[in-house]
Coordinates of C-alpha atoms in Angstrom, one line a residue:
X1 CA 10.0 -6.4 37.2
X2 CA 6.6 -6.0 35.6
X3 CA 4.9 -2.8 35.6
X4 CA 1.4 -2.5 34.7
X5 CA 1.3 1.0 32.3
X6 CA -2.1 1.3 31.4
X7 CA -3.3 1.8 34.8
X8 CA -3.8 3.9 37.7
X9 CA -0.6 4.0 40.3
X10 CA -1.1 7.0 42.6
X11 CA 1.8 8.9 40.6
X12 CA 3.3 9.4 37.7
X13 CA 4.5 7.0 36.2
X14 CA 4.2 6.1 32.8
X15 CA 7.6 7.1 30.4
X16 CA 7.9 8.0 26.7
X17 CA 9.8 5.1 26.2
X18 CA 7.1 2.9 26.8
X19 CA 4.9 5.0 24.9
X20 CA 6.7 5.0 21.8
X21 CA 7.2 0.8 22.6
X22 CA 4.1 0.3 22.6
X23 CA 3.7 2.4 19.2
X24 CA 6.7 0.8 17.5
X25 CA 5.1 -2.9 18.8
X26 CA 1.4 -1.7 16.8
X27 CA 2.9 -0.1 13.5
X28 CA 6.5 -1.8 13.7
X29 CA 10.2 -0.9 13.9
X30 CA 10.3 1.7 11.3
X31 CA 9.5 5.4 10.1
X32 CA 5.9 6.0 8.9
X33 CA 4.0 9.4 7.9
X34 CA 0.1 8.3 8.7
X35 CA -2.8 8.9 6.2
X36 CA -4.4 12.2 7.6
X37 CA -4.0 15.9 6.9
X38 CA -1.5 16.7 4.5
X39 CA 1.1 14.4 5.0
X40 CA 3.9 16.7 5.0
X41 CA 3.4 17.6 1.3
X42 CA 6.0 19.9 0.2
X43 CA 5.5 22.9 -2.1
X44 CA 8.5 24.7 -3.6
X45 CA 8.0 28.7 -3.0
X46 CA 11.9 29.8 -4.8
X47 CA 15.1 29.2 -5.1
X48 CA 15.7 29.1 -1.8
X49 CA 12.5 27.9 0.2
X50 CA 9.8 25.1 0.2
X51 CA 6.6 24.9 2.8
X52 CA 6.0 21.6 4.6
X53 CA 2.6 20.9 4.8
X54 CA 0.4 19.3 7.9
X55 CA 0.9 15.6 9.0
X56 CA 1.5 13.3 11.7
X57 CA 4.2 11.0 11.7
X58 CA 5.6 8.3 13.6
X59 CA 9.7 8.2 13.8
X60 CA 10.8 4.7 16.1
X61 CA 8.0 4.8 18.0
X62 CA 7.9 8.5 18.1
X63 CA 4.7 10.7 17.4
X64 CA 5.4 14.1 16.1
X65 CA 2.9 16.4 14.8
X66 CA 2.5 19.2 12.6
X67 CA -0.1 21.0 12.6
X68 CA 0.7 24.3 10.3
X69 CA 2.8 24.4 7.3
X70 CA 6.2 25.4 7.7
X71 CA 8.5 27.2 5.7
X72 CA 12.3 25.8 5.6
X73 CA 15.4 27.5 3.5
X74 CA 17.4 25.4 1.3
X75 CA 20.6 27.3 0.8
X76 CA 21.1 28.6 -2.3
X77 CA 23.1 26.4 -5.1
X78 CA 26.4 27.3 -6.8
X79 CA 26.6 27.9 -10.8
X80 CA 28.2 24.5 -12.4
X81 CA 27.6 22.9 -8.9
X82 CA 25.1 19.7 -7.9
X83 CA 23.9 18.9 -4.5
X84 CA 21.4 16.6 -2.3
X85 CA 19.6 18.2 0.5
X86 CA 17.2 16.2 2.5
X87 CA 14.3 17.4 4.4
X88 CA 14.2 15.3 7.5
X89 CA 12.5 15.5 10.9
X90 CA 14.9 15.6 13.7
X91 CA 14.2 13.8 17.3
X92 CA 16.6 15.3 19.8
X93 CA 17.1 13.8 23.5
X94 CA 19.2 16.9 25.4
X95 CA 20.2 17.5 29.1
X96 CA 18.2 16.3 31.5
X97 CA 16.4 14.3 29.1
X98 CA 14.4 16.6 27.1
X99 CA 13.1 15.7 24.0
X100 CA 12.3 16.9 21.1
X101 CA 10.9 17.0 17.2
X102 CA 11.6 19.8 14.4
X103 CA 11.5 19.7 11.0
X104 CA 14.9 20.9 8.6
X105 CA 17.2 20.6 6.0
X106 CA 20.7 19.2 5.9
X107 CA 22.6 20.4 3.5
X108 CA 24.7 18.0 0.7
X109 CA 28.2 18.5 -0.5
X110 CA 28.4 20.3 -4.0
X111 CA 29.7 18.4 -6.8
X112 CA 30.7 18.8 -10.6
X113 CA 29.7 15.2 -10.7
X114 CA 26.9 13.2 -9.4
X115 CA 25.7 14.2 -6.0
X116 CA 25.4 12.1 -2.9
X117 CA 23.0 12.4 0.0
X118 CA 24.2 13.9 2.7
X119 CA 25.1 11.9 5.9
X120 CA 22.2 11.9 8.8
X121 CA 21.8 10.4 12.4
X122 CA 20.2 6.4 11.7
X123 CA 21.1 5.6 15.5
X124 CA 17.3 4.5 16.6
X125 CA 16.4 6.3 20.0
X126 CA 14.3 2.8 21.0
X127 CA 18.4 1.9 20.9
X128 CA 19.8 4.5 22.9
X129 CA 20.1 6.8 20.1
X130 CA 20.1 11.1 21.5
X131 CA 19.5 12.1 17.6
X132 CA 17.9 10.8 15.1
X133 CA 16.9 11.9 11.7
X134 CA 13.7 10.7 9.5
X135 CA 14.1 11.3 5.8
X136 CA 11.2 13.1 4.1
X137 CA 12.1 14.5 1.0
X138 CA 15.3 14.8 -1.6
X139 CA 15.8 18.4 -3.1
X140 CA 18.1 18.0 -5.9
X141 CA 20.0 21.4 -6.8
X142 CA 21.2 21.3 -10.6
X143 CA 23.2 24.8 -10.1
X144 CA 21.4 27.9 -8.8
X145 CA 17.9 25.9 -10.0
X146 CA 15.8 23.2 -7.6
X147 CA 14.7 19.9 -9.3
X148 CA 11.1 18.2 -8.0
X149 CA 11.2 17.0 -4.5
X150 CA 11.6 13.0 -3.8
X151 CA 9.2 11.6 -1.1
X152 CA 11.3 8.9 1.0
X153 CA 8.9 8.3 3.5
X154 CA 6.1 5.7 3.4
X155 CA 2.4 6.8 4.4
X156 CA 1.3 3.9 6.9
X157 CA -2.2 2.9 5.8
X158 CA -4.9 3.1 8.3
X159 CA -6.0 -0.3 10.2
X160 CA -9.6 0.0 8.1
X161 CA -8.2 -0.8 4.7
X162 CA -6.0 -3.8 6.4
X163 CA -9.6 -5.2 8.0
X164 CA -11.1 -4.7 5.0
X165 CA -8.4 -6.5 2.5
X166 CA -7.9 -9.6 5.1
X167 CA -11.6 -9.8 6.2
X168 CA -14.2 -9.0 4.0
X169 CA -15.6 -12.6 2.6
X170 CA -18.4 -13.5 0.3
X171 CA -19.2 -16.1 -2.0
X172 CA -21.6 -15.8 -5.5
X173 CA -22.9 -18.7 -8.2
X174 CA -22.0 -18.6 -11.6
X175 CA -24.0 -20.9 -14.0
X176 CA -21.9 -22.7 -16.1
X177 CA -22.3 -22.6 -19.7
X178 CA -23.4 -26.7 -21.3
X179 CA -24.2 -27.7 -17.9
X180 CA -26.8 -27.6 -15.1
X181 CA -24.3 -27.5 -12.3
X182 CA -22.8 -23.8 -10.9
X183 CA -19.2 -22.5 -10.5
X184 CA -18.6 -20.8 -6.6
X185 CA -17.4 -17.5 -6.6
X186 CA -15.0 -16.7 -3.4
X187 CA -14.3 -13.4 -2.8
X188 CA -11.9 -12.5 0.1
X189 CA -10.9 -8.9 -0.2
X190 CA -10.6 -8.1 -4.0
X191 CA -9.2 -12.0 -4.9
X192 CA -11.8 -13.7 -6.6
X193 CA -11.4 -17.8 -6.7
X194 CA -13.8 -19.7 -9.0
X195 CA -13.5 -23.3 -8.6
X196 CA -16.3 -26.4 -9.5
X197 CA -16.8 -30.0 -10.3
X198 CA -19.3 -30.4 -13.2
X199 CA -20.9 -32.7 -15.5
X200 CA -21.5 -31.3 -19.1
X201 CA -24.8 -32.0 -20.7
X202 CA -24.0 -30.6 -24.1
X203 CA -21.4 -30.8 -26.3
X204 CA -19.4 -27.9 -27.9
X205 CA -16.5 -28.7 -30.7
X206 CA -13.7 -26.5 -31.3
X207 CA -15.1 -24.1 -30.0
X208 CA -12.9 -20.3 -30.8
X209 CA -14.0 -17.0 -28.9
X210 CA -17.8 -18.0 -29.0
X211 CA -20.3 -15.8 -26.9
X212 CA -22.5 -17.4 -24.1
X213 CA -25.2 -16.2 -22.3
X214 CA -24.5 -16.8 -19.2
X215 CA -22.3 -13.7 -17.3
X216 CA -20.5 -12.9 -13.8
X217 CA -22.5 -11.7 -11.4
X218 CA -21.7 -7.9 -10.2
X219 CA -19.3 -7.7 -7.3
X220 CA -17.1 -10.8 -8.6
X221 CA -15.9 -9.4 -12.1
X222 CA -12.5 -8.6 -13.2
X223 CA -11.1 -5.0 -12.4
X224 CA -11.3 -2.6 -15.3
X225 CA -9.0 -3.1 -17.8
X226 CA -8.3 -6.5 -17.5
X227 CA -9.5 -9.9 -18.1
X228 CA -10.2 -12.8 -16.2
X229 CA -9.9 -16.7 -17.2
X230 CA -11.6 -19.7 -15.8
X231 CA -9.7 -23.1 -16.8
X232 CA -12.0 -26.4 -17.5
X233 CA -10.4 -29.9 -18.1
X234 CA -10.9 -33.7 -17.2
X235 CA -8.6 -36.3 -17.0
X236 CA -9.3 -37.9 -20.6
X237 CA -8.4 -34.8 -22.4
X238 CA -12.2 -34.6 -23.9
X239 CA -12.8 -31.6 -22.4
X240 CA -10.3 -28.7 -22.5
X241 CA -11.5 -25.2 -22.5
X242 CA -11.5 -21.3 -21.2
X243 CA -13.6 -18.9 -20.8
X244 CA -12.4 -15.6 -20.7
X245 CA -14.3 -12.9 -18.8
X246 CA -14.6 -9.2 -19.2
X247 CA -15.3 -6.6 -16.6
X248 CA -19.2 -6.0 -17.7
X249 CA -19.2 -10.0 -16.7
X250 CA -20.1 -11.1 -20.4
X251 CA -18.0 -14.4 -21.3
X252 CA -16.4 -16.1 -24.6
X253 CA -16.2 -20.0 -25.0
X254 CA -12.7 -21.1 -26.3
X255 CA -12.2 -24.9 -26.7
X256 CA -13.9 -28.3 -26.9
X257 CA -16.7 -30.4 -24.7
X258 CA -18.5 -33.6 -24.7
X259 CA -21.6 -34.6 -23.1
X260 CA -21.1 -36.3 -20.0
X261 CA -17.8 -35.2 -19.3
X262 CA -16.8 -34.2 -15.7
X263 CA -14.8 -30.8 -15.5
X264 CA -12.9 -29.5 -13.1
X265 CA -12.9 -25.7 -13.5
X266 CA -10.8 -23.1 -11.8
X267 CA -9.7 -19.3 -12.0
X268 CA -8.4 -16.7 -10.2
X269 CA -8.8 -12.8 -10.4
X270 CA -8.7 -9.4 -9.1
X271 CA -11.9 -7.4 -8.8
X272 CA -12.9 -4.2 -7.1
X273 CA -14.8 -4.0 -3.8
X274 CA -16.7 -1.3 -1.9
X275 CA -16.0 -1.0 2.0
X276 CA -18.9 0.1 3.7

């Protein structure tokens, strides 16, 4: 039977589980830690302690907070002796349904060898599941000494830098070097696409790395530290050239052109972009 959630029924009547549905539905069937506060960094105090720092996470659905750091106690390693330990956030569905979030560590088996991680709960609760643990961090122990902390989580971006990336659209002319006509600059996101149909009206031989005055426009050049290529060719193989692009927009001829020719040029690239 339908049941209308977001709404006002008289009573209570809206249930975790179809809060953490709807949550799992938005972000999707896995475990995220979000991009705000300190996303659980870890610090290791000693031998035998780290601090968890702030965060919010979402675990199947699940929102746990944490809004002070916490302290947890990684029992102390044995001489000779390797182990895994994994920091992990625990979701706990007791008697009478009660549930719950906390934050600890479960201990790995000691070994001469290499070490294993230890085994945790993976039963989801959106499947029934009464305990279920989220991985954050790997604490090797080499002996009585512990190693640098490995994230296994994955911070969920926020929906801003998806807009942005999929949305953001704008276009920019590029005069073309020998000719009178214009190449079109597409930008969607931080992909640039350069594409035109021109006629030459010079003619450039053999041309190898030469400069031209003509440049990018600001907005549509190559990220730093990389170049960019735009492709030109026609069917009769008189015109065949490239012209490579920097990040300051300055370009360099390579190859050959005859008057009247008709080009096809192309390119593709990735360039920086400023959200506002």
């Amino acid at each position: 039977m339908a049941e209308l959630v977001t709404g006002h029924a008289g009573k209570a009547h809206v249930t975790p589980e179809q809060a953490a549905g709807l949550n799992a539905g938005i972000l999707g069937l896995d475990d995220y830690v979000l991009n705000v506060h300190d996303k659980f960094k870890i610090t290791v105090v000693s031998a035998n302690k780290v601090t968890i720092g702030t965060g919010e996470l979402v675990m199947q659905g699940r929102h746990v907070s944490q809004g002070t750091p916490e302290d947890l106690i990684i029992t102390n390693g044995s001489q000779g002796m390797k182990r895994n330990d994994l920091v992990v956030c625990r979701y706990t569905k007791g008697s009478q349904s009660i549930e719950s979030a906390r934050l600890l560590v479960v201990k790995g088996t000691p070994t001469t060898g290499t070490p294993t991680d230890p085994t945790i709960n993976t039963t989801s609760p959106l499947d029934g599941g009464t305990t279920y643990d989220m991985p954050l961090y790997r604490i090797p122990l080499d002996g009585i000494t512990i190693g640098t902390p490995v994230a296994l989580f994955n911070v969920l971006k926020p929906m801003s830098d998806v807009w942005d990336s999929l949305t953001q659209f704008e276009t920019g002319q590029l005069k073309m070097p020998y000719s009178d006509r214009t190449i079109t600059l597409t930008k969607v996101g931080c992909v640039v696409v350069a594409n035109a149909y021109i006629t030459l009206t010079g003619s450039f031989k053999s041309a190898g790395n030469v400069a031209v005055n003509e440049k990018i426009p600001e907005g549509f050049r190559p990220a730093d530290g990389a170049n960019a290529v735009l492709h030109g060719s026609d069917n009769g193989g008189d015109a065949t050239f490239y012209l490579v692009v920097s990040p300051d927009g300055s370009m360099r001829l390579n190859g050959t052109g005859n008057v009247g020719r008709f080009i096809g040029v192309s390119g593709c690239w990735i360039t920086v972009w400023n959200r506002s």
